[in-house]
mmCIF file of C-alpha atoms and ligand atoms in Angstrom:
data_model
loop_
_atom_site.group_PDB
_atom_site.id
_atom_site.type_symbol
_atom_site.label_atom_id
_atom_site.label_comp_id
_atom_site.label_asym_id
_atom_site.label_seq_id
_atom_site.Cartn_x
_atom_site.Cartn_y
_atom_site.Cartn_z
ATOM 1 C CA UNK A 266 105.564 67.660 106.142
ATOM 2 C CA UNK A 267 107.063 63.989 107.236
ATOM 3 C CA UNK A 268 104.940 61.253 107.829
ATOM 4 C CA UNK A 269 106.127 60.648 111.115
ATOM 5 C CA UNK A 270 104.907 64.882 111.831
ATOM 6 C CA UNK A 271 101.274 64.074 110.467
ATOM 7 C CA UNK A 272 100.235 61.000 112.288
ATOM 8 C CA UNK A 273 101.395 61.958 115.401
ATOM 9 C CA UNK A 274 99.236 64.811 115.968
ATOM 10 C CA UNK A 275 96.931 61.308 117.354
ATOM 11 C CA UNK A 276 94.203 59.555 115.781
ATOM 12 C CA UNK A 277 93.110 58.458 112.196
ATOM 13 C CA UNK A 278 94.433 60.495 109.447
ATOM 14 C CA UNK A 279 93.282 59.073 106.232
ATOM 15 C CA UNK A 280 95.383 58.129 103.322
ATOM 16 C CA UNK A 281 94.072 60.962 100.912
ATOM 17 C CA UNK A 282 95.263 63.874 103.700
ATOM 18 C CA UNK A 283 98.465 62.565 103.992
ATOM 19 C CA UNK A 284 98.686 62.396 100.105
ATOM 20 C CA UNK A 285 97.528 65.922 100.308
ATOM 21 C CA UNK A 286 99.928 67.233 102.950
ATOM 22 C CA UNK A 287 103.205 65.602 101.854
ATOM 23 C CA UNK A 288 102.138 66.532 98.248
ATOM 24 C CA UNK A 289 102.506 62.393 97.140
ATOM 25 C CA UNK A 290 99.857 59.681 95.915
ATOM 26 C CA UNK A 291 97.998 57.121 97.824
ATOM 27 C CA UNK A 292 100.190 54.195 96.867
ATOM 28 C CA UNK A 293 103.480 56.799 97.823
ATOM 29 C CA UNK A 294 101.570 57.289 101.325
ATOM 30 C CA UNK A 295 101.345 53.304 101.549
ATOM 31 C CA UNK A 296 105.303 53.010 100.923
ATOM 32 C CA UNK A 297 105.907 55.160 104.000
ATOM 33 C CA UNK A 298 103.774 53.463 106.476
ATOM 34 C CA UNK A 299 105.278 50.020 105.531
ATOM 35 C CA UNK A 300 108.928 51.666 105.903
ATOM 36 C CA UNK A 301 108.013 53.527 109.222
ATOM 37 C CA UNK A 302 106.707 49.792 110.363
ATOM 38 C CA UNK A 303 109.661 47.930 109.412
ATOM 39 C CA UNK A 304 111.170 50.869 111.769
ATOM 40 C CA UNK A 305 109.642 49.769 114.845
ATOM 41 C CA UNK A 306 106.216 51.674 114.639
ATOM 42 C CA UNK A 307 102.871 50.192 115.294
ATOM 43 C CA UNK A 308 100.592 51.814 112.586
ATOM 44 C CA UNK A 309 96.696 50.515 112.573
ATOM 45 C CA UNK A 310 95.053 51.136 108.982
ATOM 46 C CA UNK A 311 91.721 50.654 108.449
ATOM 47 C CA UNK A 312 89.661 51.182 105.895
ATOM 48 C CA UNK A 313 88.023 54.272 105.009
ATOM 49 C CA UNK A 314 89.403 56.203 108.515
ATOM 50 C CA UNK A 315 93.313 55.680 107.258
ATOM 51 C CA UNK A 316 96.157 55.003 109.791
ATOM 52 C CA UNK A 317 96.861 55.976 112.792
ATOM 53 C CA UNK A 318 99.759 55.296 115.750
ATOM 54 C CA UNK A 319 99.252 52.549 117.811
ATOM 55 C CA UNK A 320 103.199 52.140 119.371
ATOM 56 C CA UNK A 321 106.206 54.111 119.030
ATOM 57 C CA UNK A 322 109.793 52.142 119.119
ATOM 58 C CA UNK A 323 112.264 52.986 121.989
ATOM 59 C CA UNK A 324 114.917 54.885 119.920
ATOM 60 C CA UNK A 325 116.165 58.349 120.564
ATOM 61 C CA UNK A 326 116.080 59.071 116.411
ATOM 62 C CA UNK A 327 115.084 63.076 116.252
ATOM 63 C CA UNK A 328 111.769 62.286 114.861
ATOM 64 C CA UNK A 329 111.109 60.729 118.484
ATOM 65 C CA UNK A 330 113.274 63.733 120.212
ATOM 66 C CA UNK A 331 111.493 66.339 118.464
ATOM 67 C CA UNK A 332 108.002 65.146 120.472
ATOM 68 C CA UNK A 333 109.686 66.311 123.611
ATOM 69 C CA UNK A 334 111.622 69.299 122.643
ATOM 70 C CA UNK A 335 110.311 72.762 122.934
ATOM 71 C CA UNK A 336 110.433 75.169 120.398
ATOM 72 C CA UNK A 337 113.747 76.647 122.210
ATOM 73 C CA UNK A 338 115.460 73.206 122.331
ATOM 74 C CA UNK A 339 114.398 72.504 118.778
ATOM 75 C CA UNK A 340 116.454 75.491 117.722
ATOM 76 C CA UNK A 341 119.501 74.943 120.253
ATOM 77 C CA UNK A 342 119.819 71.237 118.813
ATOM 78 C CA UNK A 343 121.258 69.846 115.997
ATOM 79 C CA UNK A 344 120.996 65.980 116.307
ATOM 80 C CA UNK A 345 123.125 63.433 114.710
ATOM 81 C CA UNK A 346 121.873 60.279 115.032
ATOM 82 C CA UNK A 347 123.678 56.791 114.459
ATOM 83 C CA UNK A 348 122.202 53.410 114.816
ATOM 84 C CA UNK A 349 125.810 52.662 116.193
ATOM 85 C CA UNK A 350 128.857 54.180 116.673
ATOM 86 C CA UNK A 351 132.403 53.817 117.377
ATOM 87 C CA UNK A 352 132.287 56.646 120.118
ATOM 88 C CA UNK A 353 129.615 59.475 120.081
ATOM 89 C CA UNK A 354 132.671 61.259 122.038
ATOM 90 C CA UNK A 355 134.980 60.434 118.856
ATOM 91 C CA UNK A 356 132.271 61.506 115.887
ATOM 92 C CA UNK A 357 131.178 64.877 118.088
ATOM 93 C CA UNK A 358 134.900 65.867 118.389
ATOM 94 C CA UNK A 359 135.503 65.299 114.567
ATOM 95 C CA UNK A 360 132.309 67.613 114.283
ATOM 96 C CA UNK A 361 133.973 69.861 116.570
ATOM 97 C CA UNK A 362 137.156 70.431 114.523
ATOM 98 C CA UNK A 363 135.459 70.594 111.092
ATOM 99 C CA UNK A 364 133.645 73.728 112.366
ATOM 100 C CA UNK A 365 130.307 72.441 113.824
ATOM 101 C CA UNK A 366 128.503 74.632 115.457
ATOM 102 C CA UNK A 367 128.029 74.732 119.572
ATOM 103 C CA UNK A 368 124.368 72.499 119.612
ATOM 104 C CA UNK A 369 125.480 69.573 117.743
ATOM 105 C CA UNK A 370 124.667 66.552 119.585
ATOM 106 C CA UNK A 371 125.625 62.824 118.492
ATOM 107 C CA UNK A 372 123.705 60.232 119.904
ATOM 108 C CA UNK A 373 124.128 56.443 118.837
ATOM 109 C CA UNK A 374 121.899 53.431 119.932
ATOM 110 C CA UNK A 375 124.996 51.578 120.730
ATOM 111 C CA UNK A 376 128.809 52.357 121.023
ATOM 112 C CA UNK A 377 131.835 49.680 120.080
ATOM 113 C CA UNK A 378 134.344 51.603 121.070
ATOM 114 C CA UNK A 379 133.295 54.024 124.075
ATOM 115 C CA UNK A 380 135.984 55.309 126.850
ATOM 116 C CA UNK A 381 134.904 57.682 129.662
ATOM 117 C CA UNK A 382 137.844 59.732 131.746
ATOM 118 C CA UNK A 383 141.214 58.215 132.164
ATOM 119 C CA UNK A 384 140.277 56.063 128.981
ATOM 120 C CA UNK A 385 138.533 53.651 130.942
ATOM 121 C CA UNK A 386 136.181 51.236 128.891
ATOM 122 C CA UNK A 387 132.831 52.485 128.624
ATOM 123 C CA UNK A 388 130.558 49.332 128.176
ATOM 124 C CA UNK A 389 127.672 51.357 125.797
ATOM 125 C CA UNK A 390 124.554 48.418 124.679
ATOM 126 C CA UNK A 391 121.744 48.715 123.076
ATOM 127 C CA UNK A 392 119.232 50.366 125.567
ATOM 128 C CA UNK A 393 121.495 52.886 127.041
ATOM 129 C CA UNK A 394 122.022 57.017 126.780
ATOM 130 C CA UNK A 395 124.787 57.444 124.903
ATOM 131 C CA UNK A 396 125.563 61.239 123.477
ATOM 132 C CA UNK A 397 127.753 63.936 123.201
ATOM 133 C CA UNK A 398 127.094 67.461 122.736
ATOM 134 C CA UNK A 399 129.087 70.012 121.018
ATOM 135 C CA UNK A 400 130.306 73.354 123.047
ATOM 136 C CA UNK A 401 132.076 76.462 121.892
ATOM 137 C CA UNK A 402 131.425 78.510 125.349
ATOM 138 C CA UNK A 403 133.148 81.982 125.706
ATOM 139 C CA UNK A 404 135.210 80.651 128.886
ATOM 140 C CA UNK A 405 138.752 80.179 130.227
ATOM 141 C CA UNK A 406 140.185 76.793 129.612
ATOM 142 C CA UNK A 407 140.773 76.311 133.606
ATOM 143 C CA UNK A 408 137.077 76.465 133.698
ATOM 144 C CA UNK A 409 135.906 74.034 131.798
ATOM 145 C CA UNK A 410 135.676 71.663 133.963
ATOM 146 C CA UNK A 411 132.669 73.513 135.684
ATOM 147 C CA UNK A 412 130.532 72.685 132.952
ATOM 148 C CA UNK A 413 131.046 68.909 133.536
ATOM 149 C CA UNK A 414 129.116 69.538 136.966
ATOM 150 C CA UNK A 415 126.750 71.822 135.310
ATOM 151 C CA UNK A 416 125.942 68.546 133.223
ATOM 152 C CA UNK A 417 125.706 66.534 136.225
ATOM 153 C CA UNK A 418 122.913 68.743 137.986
ATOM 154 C CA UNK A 419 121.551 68.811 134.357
ATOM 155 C CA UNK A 420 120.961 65.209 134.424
ATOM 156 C CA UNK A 421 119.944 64.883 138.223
ATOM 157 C CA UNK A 422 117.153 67.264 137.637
ATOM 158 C CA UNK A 423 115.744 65.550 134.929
ATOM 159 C CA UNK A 424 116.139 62.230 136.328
ATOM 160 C CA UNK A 425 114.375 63.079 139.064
ATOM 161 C CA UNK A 426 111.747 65.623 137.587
ATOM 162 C CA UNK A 427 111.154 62.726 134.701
ATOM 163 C CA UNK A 428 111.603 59.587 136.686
ATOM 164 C CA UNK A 429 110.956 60.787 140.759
ATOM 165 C CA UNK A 430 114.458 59.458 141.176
ATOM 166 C CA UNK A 431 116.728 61.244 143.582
ATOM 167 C CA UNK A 432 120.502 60.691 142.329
ATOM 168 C CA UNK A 433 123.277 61.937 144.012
ATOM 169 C CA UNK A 434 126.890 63.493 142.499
ATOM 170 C CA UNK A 435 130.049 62.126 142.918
ATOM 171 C CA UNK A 436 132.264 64.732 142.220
ATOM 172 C CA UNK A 437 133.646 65.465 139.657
ATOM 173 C CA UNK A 438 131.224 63.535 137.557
ATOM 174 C CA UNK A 439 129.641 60.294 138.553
ATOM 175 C CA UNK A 440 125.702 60.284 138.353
ATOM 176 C CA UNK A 441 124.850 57.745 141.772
ATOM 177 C CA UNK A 442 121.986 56.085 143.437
ATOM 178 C CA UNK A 443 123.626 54.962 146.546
ATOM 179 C CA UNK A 444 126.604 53.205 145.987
ATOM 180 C CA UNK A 445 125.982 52.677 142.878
ATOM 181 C CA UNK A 446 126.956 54.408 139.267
ATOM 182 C CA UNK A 447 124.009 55.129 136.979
ATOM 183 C CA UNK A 448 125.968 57.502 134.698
ATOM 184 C CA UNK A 449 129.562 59.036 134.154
ATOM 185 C CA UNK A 450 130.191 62.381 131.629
ATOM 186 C CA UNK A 451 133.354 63.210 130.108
ATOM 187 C CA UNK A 452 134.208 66.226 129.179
ATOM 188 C CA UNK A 453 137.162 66.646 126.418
ATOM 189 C CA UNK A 454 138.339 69.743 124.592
ATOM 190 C CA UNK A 455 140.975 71.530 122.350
ATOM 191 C CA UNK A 456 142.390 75.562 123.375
ATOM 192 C CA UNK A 457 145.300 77.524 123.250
ATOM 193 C CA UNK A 458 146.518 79.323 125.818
ATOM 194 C CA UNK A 459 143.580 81.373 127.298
ATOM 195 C CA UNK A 460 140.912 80.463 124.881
ATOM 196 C CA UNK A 461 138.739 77.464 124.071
ATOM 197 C CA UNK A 462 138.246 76.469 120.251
ATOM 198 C CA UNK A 463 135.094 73.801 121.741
ATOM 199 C CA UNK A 464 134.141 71.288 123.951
ATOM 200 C CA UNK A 465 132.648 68.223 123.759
ATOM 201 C CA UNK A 466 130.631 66.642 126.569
ATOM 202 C CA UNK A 467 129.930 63.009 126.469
ATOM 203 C CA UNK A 468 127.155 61.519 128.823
ATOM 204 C CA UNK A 469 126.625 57.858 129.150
ATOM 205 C CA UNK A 470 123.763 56.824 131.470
ATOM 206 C CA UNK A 471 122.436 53.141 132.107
ATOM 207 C CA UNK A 472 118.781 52.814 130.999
ATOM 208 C CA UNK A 473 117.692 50.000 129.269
ATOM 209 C CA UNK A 474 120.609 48.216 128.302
ATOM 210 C CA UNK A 475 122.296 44.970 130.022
ATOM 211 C CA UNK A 476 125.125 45.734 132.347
ATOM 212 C CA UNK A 477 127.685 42.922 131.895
ATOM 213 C CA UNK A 478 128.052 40.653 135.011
ATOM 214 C CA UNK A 479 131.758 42.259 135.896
ATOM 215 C CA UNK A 480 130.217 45.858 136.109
ATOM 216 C CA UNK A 481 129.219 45.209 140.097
ATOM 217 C CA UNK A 482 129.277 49.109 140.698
ATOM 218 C CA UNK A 483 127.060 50.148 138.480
ATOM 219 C CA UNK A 484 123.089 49.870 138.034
ATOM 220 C CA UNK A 485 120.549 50.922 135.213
ATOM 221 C CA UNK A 486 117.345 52.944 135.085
ATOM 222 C CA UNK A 487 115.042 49.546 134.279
ATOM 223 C CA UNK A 488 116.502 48.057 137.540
ATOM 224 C CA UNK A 489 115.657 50.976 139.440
ATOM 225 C CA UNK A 490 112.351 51.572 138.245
ATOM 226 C CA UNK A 491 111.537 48.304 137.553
ATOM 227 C CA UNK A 492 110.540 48.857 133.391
ATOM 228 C CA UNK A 493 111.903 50.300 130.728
ATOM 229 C CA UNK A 494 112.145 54.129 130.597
ATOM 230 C CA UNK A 495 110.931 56.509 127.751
ATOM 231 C CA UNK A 496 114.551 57.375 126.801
ATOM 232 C CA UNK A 497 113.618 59.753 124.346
ATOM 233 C CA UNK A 498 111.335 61.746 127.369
ATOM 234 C CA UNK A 499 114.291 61.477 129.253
ATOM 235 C CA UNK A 500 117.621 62.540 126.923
ATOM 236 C CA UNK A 501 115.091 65.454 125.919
ATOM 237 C CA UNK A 502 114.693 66.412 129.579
ATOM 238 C CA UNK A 503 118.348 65.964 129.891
ATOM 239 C CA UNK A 504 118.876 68.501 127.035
ATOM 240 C CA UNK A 505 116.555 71.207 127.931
ATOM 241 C CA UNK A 506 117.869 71.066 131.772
ATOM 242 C CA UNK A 507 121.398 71.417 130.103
ATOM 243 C CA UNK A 508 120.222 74.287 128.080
ATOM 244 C CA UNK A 509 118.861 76.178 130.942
ATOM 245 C CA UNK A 510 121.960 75.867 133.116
ATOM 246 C CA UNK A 511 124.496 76.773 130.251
ATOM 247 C CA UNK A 512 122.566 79.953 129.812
ATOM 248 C CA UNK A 513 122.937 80.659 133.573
ATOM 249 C CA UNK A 514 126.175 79.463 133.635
ATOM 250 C CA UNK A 515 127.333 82.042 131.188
ATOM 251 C CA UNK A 516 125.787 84.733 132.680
ATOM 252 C CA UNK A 517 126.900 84.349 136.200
ATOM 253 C CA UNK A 518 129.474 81.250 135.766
ATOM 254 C CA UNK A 519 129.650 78.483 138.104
ATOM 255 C CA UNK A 520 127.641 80.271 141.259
ATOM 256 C CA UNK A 521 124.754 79.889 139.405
ATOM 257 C CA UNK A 522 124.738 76.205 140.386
ATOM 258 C CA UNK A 523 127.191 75.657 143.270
ATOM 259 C CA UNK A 524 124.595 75.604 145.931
ATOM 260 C CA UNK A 525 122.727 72.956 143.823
ATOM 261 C CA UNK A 526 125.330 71.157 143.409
ATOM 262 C CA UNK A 527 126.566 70.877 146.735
ATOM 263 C CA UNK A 528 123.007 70.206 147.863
ATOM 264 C CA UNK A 529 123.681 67.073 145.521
ATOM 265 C CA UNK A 530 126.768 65.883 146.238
ATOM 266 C CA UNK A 531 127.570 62.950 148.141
ATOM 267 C CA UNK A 532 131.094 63.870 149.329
ATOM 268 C CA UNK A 533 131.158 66.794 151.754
ATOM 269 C CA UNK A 534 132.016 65.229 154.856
ATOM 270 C CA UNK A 535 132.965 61.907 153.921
ATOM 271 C CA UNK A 536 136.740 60.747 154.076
ATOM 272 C CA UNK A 537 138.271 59.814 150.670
ATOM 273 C CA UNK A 538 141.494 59.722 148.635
ATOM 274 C CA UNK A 539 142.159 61.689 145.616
ATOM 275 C CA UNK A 540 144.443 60.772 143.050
ATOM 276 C CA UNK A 541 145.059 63.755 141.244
ATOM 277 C CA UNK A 542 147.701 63.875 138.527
ATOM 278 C CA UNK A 543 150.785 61.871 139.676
ATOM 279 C CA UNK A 544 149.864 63.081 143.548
ATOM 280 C CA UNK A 545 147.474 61.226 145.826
ATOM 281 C CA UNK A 546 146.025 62.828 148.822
ATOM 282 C CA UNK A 547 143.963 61.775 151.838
ATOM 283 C CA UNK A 548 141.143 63.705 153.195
ATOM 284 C CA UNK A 549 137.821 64.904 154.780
ATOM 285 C CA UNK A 550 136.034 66.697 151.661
ATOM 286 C CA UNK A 551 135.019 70.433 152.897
ATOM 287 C CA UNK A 552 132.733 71.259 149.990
ATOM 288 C CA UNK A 553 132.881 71.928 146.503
ATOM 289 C CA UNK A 554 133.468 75.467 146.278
ATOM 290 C CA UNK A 555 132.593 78.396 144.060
ATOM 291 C CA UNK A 556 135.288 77.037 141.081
ATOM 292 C CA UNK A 557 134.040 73.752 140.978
ATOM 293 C CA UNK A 558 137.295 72.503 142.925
ATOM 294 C CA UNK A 559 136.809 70.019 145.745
ATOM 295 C CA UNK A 560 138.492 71.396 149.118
ATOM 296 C CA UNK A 561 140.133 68.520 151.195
ATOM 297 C CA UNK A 562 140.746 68.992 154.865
ATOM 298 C CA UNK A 563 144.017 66.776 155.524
ATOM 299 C CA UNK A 564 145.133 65.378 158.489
ATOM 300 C CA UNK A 565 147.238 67.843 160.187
ATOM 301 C CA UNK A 566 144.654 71.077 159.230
ATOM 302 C CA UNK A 567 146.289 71.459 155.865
ATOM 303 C CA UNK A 568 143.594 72.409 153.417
ATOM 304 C CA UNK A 569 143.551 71.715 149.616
ATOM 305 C CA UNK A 570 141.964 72.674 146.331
ATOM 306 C CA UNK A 571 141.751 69.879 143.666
ATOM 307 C CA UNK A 572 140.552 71.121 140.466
ATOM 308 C CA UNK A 573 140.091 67.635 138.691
ATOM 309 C CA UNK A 574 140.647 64.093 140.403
ATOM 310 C CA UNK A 575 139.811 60.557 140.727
ATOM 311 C CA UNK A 576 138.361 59.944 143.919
ATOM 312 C CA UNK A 577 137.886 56.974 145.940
ATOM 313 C CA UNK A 578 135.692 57.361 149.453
ATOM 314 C CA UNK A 579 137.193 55.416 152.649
ATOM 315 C CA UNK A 580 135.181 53.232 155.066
ATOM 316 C CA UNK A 581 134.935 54.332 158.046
HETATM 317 C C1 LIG B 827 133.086 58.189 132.975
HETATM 318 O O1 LIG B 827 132.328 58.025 133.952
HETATM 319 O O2 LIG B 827 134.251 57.768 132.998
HETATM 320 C C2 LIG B 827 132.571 58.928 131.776
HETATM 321 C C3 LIG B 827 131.805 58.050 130.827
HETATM 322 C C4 LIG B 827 131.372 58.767 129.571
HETATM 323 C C5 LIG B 827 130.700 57.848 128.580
HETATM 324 C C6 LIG B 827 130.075 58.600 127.458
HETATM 325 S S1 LIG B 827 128.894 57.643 126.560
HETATM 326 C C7 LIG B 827 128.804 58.870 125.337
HETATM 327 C C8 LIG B 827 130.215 59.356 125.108
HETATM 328 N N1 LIG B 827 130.929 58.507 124.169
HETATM 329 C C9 LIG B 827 131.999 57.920 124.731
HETATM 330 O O3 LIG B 827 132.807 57.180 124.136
HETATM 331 N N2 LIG B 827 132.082 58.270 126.027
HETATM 332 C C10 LIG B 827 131.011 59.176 126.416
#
């Protein structure tokens, strides 16, 4: 048994049943507690009762994951964790092509070098969400992008079971409270023709980390609430939501979450401008309908189906 496993079961556990347990000595025991305190943790000793947890750090290390994962989740999950990364997006696809199985998930406390769609710069802090999950779902490549807006409930449900929050989606993927973005998901991955080798889905949400100044569109979790978030709580909520719509999902496929997701949407009925590809088209959004495409009403009656775009909403 870890350390970490035996003193968080709460209260004083004394030195000699930790010895015991992890099969060490006394002075081995000692060792740990001063390691898992340079880590961040708050660990009381006292004499003759032994140590106990006083205050955990904010870090989404599995050890901390693991407190709010179910037995289901623990089993679904792999976690790779990285004090910082380049890209989670960049080390999960690696994963991905060296054979990783579908339930590998790369987190990092910060990110140098993160991109979300249309390689935009992904500004990725200390503080912040920052993970991306391995997939290898039995699917059609032209569907992939449904399990982008699966993700996108996934994280609106836990937001708002976790945090009483009530976020809204910006089709495709944009995570919003009012006008502003909380969190953006990117979904990459590598087929042939009419089958998917895997996918990787990268989620980036604003919790505790500083936005810079020139991000104006965009708002965090700690300025919402007003204090810093349990992250760990919250990326485990995130996961087991996830978990529970990519079962559905494959059973039924997207109408297992279309109605939810057009009950979260912010688009149908608002005017906006798609560019999609090298087209650009101007519209009243319909819906999003049972593919995951956004239907545009154009001027003149002409309807479309977009299947992925970029999508700006018009005033007025
Ligand atoms: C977007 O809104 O454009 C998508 C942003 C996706 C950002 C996440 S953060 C984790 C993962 N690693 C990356 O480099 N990007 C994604």
């Amino acid at each position: 048994m870890e350390i970490l496993e035996i003193l968080s079961s709460g209260g004083y556990v004394s030195g000699e049943e930790i010895a015991r347990k992890m099969g060490i000595s006394r002075a081995a025991v000692h060792k740990h507690v001063l390691k898992l305190r340079a880590g961040g943790y708050g660990i009381h000793g006292e004499h003759k009762r032994g140590y106990m947890i006083v205050s955990r750090p904010d870090i989404l290390s599995p050890a901390e994951l693991e407190r709010y994962f179910s037995k289901e989740d623990s089993a679904r999950y792999h976690i790779y964790y990285k004090e910082s990364d380049l890209s989670t997006q960049v080390t999960a696809k690696e994963l991905a092509g060296r054979g990783k199985k579908e339930g590998a998930v790369v987190i990092a406390e910060e990110q140098t070098k993160a991109y979300g769609r249309l390689d935009r710069e992904w500004s990725s802090g200390r503080g912040g969400i920052w993970f991306s999950m391995v997939l290898r779902p039995e699917v059609p490549p032209e569907r992939i992008s449904q399990l982008t807006l699966a993700s996108s409930v996934a994280v609106c449900r836990a937001l708002e079971r976790k945090l009483g929050l009530e976020p809204e989606i910006k089709w495709p993927n944009d995570i919003m409270i009012g006008e502003k973005k909380l969190a953006g998901i990117l979904t990459e991955m590598s087929a042939e023709v009419g089958r998917v080798r895997w996918v990787v889905i990268g989620i980036g949400i604003n919790a505790n980390n500083e936005l810079p100044f020139a991000l104006k569109d965009a708002v965090s979790l700690k300025t919402l609430v007003k204090a810093d978030v349990n992250r760990a709580e919250l990326l485990a909520g995130i996961l087991e939501e996830f978990g529970r719509l990519y079962d559905a999902y494959g059973k039924k496929g997207f109408k297992a979450l279309s109605r939810e997701y057009n009950r979260r949407s912010t688009l149908p009925g608002k005017r906006v401008r798609v560019n999609w590809g090298n087209e650009v088209s101007f519209g009243t959004v319909e819906k999003i309908d049972a593919d995951g495409c956004l239907r545009l009403l154009l001027s003149g009656g002409i309807r479309k189906k977009i299947i992925a775009g970029d999508v700006t909403l018009l005033k007025g």
